[in-house]
CSV table of C-alpha atoms and ligand atoms in Angstrom, one decimal:
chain,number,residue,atom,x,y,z
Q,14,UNK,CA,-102.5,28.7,72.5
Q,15,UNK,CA,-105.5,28.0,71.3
Q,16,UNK,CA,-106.2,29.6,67.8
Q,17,UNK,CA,-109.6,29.5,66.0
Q,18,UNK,CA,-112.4,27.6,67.4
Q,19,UNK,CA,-110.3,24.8,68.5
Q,20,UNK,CA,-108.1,27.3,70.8
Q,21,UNK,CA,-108.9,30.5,72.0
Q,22,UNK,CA,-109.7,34.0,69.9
Q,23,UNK,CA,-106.9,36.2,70.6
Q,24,UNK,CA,-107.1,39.4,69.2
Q,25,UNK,CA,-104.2,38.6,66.8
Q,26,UNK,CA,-106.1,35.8,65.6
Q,27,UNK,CA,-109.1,38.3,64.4
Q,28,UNK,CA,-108.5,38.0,61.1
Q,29,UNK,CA,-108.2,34.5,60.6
Q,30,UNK,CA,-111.0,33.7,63.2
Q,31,UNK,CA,-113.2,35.1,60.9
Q,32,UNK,CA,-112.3,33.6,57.5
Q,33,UNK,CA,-111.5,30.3,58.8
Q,34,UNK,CA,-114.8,30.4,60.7
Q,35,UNK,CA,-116.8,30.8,57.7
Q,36,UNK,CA,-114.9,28.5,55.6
Q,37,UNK,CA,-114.5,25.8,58.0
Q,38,UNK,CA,-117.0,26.5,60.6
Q,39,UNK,CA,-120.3,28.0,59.3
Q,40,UNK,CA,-120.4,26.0,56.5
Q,41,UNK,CA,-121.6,22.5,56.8
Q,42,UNK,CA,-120.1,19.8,53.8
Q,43,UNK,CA,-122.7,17.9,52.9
Q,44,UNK,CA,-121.7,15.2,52.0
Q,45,UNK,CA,-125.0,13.1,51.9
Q,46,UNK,CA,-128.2,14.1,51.1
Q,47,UNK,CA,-129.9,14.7,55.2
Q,48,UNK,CA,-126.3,14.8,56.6
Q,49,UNK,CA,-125.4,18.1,58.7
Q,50,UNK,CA,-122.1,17.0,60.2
Q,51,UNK,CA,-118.9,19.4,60.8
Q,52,UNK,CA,-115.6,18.9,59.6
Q,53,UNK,CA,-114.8,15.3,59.8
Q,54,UNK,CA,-117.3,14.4,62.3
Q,55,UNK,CA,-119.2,11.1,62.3
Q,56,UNK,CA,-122.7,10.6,62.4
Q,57,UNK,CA,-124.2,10.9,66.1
Q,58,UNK,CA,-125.3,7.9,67.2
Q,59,UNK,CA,-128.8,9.4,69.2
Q,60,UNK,CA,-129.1,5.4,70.5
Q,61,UNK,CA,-126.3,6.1,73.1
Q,62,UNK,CA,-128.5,8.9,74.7
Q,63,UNK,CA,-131.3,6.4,75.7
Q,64,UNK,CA,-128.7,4.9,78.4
Q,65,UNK,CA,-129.2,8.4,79.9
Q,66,UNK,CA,-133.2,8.4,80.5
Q,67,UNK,CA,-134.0,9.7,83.7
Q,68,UNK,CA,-130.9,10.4,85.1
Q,69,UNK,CA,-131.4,14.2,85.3
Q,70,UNK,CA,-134.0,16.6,86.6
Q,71,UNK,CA,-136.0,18.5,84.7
Q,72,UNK,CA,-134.3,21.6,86.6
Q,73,UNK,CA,-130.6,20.7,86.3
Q,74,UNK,CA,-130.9,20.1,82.7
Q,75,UNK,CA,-132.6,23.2,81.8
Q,76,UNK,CA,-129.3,25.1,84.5
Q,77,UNK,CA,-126.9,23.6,82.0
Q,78,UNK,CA,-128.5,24.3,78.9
Q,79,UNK,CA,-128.9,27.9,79.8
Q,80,UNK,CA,-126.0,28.7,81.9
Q,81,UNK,CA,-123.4,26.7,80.5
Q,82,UNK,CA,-124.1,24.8,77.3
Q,83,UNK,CA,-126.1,27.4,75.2
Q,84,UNK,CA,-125.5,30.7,76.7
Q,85,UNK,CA,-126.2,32.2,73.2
Q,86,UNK,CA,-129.4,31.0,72.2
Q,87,UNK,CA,-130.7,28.4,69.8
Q,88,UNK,CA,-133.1,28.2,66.8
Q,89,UNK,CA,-136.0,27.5,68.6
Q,90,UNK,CA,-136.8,23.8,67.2
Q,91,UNK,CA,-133.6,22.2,68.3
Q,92,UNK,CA,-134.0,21.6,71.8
Q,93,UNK,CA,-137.6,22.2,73.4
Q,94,UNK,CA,-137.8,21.7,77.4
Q,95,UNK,CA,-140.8,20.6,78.9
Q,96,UNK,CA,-142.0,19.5,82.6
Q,97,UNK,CA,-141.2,16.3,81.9
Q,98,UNK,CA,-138.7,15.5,79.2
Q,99,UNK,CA,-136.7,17.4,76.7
Q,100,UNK,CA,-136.9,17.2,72.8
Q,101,UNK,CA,-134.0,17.7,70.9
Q,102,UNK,CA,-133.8,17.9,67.3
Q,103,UNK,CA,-132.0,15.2,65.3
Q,104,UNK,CA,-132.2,16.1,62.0
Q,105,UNK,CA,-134.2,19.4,60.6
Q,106,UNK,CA,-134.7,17.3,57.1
Q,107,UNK,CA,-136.2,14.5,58.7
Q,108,UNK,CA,-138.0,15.9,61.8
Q,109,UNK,CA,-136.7,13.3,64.0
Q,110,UNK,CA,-136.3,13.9,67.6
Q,111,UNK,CA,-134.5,12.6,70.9
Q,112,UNK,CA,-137.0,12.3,73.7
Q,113,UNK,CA,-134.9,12.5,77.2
Q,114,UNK,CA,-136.8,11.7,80.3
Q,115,UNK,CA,-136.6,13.5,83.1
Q,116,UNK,CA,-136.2,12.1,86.9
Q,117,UNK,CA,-138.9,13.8,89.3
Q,118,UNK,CA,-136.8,13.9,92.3
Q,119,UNK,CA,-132.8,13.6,92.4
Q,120,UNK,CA,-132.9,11.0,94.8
Q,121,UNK,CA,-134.5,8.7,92.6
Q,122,UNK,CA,-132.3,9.1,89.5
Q,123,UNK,CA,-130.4,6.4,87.9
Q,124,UNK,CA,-126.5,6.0,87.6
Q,125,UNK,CA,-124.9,7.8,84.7
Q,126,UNK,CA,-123.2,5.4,82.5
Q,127,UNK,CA,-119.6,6.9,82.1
Q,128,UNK,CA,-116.2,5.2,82.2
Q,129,UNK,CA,-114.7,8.1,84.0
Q,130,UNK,CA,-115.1,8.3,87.8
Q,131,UNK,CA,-115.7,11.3,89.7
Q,132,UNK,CA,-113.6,12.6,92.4
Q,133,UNK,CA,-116.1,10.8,94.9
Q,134,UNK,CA,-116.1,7.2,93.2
Q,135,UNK,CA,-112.2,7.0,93.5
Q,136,UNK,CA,-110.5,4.9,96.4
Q,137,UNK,CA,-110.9,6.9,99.7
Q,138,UNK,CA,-108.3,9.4,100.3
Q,139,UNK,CA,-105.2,8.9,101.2
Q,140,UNK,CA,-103.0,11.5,102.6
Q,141,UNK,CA,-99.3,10.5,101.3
Q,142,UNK,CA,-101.0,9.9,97.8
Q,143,UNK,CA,-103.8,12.1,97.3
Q,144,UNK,CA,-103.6,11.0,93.4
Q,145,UNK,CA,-104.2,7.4,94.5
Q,146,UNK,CA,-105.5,5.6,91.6
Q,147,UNK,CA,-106.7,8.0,89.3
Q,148,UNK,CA,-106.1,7.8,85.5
Q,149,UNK,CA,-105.0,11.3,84.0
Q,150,UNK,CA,-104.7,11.7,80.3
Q,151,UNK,CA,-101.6,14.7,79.9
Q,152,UNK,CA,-102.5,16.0,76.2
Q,153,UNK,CA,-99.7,18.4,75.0
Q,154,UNK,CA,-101.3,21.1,72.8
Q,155,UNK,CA,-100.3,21.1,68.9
Q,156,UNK,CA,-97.5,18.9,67.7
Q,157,UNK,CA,-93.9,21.7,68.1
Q,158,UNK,CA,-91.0,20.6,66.2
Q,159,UNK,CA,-90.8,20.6,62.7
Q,160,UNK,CA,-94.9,20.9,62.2
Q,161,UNK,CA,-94.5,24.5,64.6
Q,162,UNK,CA,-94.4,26.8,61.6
Q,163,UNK,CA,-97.2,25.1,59.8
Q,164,UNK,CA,-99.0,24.9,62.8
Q,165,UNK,CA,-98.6,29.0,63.2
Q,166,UNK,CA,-96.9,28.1,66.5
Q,167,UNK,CA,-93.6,29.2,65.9
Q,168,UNK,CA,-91.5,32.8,66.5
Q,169,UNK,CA,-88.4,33.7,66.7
Q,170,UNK,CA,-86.6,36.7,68.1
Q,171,UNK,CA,-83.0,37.4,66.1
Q,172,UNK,CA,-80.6,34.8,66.5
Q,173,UNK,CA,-82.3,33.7,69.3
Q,174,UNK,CA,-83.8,29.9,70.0
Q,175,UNK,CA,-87.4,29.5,68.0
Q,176,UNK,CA,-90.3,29.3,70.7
Q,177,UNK,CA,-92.4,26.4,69.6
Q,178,UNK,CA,-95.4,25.9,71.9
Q,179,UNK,CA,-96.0,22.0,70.6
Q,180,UNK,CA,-92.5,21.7,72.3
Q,181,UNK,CA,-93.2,23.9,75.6
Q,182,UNK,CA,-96.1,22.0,76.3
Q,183,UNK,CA,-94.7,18.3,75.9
Q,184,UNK,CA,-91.7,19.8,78.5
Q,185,UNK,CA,-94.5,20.3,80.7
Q,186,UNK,CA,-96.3,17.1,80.2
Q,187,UNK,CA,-92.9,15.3,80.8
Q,188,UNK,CA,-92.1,17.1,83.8
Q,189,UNK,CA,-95.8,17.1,84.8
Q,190,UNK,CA,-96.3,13.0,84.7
Q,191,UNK,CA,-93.9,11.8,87.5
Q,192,UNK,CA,-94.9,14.4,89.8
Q,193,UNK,CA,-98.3,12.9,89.4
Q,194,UNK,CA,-97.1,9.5,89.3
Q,195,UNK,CA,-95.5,10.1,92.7
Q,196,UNK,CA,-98.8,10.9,94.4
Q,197,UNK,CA,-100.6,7.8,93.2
Q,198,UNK,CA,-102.1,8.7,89.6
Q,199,UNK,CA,-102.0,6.6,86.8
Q,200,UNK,CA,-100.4,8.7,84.1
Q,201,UNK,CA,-101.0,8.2,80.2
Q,202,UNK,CA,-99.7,10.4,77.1
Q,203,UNK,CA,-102.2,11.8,74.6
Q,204,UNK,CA,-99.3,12.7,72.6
Q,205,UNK,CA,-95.8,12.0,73.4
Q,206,UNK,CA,-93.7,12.8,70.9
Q,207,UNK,CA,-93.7,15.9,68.2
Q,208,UNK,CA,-94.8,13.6,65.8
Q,209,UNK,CA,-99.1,13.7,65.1
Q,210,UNK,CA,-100.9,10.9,66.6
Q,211,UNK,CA,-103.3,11.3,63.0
Q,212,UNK,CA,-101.6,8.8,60.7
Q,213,UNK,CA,-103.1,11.3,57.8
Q,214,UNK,CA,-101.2,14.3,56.1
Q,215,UNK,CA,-102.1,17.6,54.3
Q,216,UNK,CA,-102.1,15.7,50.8
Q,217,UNK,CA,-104.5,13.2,52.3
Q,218,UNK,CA,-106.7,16.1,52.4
Q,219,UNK,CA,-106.8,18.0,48.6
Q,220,UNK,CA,-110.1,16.8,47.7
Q,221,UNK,CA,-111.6,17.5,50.8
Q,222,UNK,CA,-110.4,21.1,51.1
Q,223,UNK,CA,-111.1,22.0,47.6
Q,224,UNK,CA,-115.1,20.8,48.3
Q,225,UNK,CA,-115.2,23.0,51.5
Q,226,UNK,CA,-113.7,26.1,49.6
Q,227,UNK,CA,-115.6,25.5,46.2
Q,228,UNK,CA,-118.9,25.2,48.7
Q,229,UNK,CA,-117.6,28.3,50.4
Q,230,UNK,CA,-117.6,30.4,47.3
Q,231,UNK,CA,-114.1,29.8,45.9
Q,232,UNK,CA,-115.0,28.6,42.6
Q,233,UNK,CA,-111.5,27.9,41.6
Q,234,UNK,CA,-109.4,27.7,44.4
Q,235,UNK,CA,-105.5,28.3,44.3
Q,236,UNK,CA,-103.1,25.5,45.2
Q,237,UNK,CA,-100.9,27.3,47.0
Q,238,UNK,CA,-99.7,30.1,49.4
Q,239,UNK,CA,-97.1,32.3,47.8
Q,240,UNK,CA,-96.5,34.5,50.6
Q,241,UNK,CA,-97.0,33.3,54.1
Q,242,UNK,CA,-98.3,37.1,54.8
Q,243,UNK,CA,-101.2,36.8,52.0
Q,244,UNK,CA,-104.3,38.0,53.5
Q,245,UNK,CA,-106.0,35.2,50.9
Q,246,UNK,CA,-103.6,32.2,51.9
Q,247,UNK,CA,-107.1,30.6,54.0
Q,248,UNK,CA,-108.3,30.2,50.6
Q,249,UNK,CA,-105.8,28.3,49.2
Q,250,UNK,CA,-105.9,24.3,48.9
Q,251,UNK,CA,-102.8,24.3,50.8
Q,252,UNK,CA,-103.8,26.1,54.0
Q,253,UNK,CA,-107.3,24.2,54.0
Q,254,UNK,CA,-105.1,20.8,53.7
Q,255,UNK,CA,-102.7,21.4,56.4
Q,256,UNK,CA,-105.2,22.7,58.9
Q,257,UNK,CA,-107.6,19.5,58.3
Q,258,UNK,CA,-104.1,17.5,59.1
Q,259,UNK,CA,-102.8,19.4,62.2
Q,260,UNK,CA,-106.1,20.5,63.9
Q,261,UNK,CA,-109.0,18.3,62.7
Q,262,UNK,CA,-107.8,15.7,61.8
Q,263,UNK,CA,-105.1,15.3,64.4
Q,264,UNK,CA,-107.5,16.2,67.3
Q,265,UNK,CA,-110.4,13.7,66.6
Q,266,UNK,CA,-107.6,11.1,66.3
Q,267,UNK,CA,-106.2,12.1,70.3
Q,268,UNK,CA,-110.3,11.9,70.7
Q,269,UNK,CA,-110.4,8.4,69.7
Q,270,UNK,CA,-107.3,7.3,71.7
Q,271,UNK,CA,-108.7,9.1,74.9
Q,272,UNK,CA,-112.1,7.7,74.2
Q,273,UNK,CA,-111.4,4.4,72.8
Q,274,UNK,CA,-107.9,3.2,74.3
Q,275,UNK,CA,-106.9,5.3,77.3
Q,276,UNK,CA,-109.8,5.9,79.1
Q,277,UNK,CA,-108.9,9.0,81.8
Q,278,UNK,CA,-111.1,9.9,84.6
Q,279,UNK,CA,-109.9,13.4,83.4
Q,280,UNK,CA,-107.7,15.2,80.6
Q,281,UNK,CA,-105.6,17.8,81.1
Q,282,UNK,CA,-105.1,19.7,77.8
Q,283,UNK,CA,-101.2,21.6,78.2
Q,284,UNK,CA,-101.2,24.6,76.4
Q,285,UNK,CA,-99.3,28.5,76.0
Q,286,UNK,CA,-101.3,31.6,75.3
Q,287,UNK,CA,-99.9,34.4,72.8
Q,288,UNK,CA,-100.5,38.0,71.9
Q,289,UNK,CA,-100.9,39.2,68.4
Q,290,UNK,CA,-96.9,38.7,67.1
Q,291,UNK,CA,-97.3,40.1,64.0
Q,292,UNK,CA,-94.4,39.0,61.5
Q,293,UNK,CA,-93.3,35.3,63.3
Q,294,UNK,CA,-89.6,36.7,62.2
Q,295,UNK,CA,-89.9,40.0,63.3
Q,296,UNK,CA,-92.4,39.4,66.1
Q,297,UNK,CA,-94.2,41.9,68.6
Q,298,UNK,CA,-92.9,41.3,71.9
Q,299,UNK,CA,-95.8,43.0,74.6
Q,300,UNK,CA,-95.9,43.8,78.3
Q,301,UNK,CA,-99.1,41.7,78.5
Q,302,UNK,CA,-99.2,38.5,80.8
Q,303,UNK,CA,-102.4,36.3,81.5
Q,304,UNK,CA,-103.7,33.3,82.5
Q,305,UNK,CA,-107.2,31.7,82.0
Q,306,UNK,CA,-108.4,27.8,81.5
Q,307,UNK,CA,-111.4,26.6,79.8
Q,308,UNK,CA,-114.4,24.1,79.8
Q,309,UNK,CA,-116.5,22.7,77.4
Q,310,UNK,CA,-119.7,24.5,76.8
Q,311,UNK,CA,-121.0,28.0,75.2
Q,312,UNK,CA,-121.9,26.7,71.9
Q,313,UNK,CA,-122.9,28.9,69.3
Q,314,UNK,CA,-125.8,29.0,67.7
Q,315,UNK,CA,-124.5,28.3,64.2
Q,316,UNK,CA,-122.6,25.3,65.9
Q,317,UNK,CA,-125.8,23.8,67.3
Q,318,UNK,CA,-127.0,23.5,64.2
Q,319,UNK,CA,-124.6,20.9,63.2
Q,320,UNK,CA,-126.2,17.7,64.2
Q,321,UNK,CA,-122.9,15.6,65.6
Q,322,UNK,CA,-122.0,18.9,67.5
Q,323,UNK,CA,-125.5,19.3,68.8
Q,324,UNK,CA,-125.4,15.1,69.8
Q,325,UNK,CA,-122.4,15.5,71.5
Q,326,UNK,CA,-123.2,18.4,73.6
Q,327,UNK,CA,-126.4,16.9,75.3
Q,328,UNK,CA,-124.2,13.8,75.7
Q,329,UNK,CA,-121.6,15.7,76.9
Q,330,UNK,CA,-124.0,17.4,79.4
Q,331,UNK,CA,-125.8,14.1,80.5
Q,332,UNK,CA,-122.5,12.5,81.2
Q,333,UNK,CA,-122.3,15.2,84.1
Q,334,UNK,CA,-118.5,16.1,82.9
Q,335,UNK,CA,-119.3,19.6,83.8
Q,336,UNK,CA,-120.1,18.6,87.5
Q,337,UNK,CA,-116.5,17.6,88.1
Q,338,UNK,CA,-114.5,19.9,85.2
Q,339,UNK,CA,-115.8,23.0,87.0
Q,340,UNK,CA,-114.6,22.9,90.6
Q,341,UNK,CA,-111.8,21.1,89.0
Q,342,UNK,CA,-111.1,23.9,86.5
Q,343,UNK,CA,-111.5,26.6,89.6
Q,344,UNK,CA,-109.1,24.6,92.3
Q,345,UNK,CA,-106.4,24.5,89.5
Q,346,UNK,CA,-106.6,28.0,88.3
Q,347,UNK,CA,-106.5,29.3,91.8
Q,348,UNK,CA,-103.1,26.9,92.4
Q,349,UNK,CA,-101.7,28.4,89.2
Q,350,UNK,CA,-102.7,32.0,90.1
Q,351,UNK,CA,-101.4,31.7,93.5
Q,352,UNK,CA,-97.8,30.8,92.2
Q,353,UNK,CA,-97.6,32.3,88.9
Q,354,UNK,CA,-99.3,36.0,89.8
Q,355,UNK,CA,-100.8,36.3,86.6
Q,356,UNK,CA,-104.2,38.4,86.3
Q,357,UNK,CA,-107.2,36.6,84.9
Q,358,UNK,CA,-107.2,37.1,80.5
Q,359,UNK,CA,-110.4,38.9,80.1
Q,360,UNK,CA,-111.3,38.2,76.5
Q,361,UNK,CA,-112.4,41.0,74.1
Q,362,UNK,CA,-115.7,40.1,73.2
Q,363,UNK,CA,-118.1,37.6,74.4
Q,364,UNK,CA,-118.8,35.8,71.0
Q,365,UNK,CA,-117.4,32.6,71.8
Q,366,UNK,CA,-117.0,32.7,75.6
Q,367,UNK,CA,-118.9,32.3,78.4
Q,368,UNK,CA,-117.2,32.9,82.2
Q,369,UNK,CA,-118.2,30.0,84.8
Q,370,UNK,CA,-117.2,29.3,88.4
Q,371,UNK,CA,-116.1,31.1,91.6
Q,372,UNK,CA,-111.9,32.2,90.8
Q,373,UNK,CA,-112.6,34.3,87.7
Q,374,UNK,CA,-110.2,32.5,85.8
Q,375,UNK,CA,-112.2,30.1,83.8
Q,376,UNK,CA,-114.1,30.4,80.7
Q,377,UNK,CA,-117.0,27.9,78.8
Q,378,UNK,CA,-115.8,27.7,75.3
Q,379,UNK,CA,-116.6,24.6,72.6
Q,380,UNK,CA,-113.5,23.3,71.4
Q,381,UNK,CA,-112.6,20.5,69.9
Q,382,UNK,CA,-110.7,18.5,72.1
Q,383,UNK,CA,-113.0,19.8,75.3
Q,384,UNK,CA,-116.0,18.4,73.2
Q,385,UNK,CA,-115.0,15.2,72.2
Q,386,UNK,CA,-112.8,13.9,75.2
Q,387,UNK,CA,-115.7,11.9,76.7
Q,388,UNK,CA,-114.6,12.7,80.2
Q,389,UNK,CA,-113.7,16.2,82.3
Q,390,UNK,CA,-111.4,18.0,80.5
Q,391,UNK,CA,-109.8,21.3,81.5
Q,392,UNK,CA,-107.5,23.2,79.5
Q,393,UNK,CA,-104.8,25.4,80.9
Q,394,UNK,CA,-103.8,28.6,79.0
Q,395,UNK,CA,-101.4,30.1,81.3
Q,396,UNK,CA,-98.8,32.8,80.2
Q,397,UNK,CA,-98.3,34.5,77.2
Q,398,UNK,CA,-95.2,33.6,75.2
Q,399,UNK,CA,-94.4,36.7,73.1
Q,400,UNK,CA,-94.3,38.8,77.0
Q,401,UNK,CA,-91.1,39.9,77.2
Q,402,UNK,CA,-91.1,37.9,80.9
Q,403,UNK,CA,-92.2,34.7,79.4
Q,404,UNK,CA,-89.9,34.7,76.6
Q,405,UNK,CA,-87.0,35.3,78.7
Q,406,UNK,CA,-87.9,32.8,80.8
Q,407,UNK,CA,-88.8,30.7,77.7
Q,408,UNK,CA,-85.5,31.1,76.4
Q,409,UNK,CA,-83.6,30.6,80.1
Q,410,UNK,CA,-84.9,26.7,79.6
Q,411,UNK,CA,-85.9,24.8,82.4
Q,412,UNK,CA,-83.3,24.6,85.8
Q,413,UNK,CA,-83.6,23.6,89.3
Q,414,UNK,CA,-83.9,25.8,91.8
Q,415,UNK,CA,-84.3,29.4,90.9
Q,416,UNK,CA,-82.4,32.2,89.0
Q,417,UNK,CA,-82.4,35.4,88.5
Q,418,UNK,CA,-84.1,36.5,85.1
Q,419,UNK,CA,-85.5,39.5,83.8
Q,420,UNK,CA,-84.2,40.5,87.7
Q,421,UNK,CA,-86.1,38.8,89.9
Q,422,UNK,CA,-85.1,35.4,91.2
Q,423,UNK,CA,-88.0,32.7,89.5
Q,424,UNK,CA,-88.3,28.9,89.0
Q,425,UNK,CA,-88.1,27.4,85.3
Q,426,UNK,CA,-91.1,28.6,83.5
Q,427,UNK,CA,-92.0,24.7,82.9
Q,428,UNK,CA,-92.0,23.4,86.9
Q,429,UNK,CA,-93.5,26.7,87.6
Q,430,UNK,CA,-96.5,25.8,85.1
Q,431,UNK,CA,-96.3,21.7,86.7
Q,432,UNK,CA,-96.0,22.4,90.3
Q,433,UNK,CA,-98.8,24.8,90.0
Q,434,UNK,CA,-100.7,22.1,88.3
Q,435,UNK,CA,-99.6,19.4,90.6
Q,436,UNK,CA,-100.6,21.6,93.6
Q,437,UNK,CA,-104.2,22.5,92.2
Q,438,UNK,CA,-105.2,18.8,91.6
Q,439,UNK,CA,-103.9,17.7,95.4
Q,440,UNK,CA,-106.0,20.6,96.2
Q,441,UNK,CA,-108.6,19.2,94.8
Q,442,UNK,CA,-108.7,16.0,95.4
Q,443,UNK,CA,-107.8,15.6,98.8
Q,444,UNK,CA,-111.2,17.9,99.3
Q,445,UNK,CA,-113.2,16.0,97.1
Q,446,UNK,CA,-112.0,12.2,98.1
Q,447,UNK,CA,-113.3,12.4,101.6
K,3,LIG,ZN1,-102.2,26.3,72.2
């Protein structure tokens, strides 16, 4: 599940989507002088982009920006297209720009550094190991076990097991990596454990939280959350803390070992979608099912206007990612849809979305993790756990073979959700490697 702008906006969500948005989001610390840089970010390093000079067409640059990448406008001084290049706004303070070149023709445009390959680069094809030599990052969403509740990822039903999605999704990861190993890939773990890859906790983070609520209009923040139902509890030190640990802190640390040390030709980012549950010990359990998977792109304009998140998106979009995480994306969701029969998840609003591709199934979206993984990421969000199917099948663990649950005979919920998987990237690839 994918709360916030790191996961997806659930209607449940509504409520702290919108405060956490403005206190986290909207808000830009400033922490020097010129500096416009979201939470923990780094300052973009515009350099990098020069490796990218004509390597695009003036007419495939300007299809991204508008169809994928900033499908909700942009103040009109941060990224100006013209016949021949593109300017794009470094710093409003300043009034430095990036100057991108565009290549006339495509035929005579220059590699794109990257140190992910396309489908196309890989090995050719063969047909008892489609996988053959490709490097797959498996990311398990959130960190389950004893971070679940703190996370907001943990419900329980009565006397019932606790569903923990940081503990569904590493099930699937494990169960997910020999499969893949078997048909040739190369198979690392963003996170292999229920322990955070970030070597940082919540009380690394008090001063930090306290700046962004004091510059958010919470003069004199409260330390703590007395009542895990307190409509007020974003604007304590102690929500702001654990949130900078679990999502932002702990994400741009998996960033760094997927950019830095593993080095994929594609992440796979394991997650478990939810309806509104209410009370997590007293939780709503709905007849709503769904399936969707997501892609890096439809910033919004307030996000755009963060310099590091404006950097990485025309990086992002020069390094072509979107080429290959798209027909990607679609292959997979059709495999999944095919053998889970779960609609499409339409989402209530268009705010933050942007649908992209042929199945239906697959959404644009910035997060963090589809942002900053510098190769093609796509991000599952199949099933919801508080259906009253999922979370019998959820609490029937994972079997071989099939049983009969809820009455009707089904695999484990977790080799559904890998075979499906496993089937859309053969699918894929044994298309695309020829
Ligand atoms: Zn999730």
């Amino acid at each position: 599940m994918a709360k916030l702008f790191a996961c997806h906006a659930v209607a449940w969500r509504r409520r702290v989507i919108r405060h956490s948005s403005f206190f986290l989001l909207l808000a830009p610390l400033v922490l020097h002088a010129a500096d416009n840089i979201s939470v923990l970010g780094g300052n973009p390093r515009w350099g990098v982009l020069e490796n990218y000079q004509e390597t695009i067409t003036h007419d495939d640059f300007a299809d991204l920006i508008n169809h994928v990448y900033c499908t909700h406008g942009f103040a009109p001084d941060l990224i100006e297209i013209n016949e021949k290049t593109a300017r794009v706004l470094m710093n409003r303070e300043t009034q430095k720009f990036f100057t991108l070149q565009f290549v006339e023709k495509d035929d005579g445009r220059k590699p794109v550094p990257r140190l992910w390959r396309p489908a196309k680069s890989l090995p050719p094809l063969r047909r008892d190991k489609p996988l053959f030599g490709l490097k797959i990052g498996l990311d398990p969403g959130h960190l389950g076990g004893k971070w679940s509740k703190m996370e907001e990822r943990w419900f329980e039903v009565g006397n019932s097991p606790p569903v923990q999605e940081g503990d569904l999704t590493l099930r699937v990861a494990r169960l997910l990596a020999p499969r893949l190993r078997e048909l040739g890939a190369k198979v690392s773990f963003v996170r292999n454990s229920n322990e955070p890859v970030t070597a940082k906790r919540p009380d690394d983070f008090q001063e930090l939280a306290r700046k962004i609520l004091i510059k958010n209009g919470v003069p004199q923040p409260r330390v703590d959350v007395f009542d895990p139902n307190d409509p007020e509890k974003e604007q304590t030190i102690r929500w702001q803390t654990e949130i900078l640990f679990y999502r932002y802190s702990e994400i741009r640390r998996r960033a760094a070992l997927v950019n830095f040390k593993l080095h994929p030709d594609l992440v796979l980012c394991l997650h478990f979608n939810a309806e509104g549950w209410g009370d997590p010990n007293n939780p709503n359990l709905t007849e709503a099912n769904h399936l969707h998977l997501l892609v890096n792109g439809s910033y919004l304009a307030e996000e755009l206007e963060f310099d590091d998140q404006r950097f990485e998106m025309i990086r992002r979009l020069l390094s072509r990612a979107y080429d290959e995480e798209l027909p990607l994306a679609d292959t997979i969701a059709l495999a999944m849809a095919r053998e889970t029969g779960l609609p499409p998840y339409e989402y209530p609003t268009t705010n933050a979305t942007t649908k992209v591709g042929m199945s239906g199934y697959v959404y644009a979206r910035n997060l963090l993790a589809t942002r900053l993984y510098r190769c093609p990421v796509v991000y599952c969000e199949p099933y919801v756990m508080n259906s009253k199917d999922v979370f019998a099948r959820i609490q029937a663990g994972d079997y071989d073979g099939t049983r009969n649950v809820n009455g009707v005979q089904r695999k484990s919920i977790f080799r559904e959700y890998a075979d499906s998987v496993v089937d859309g990237l053969v699918d894929y690839y044994s298309k695309a490697r020829q």
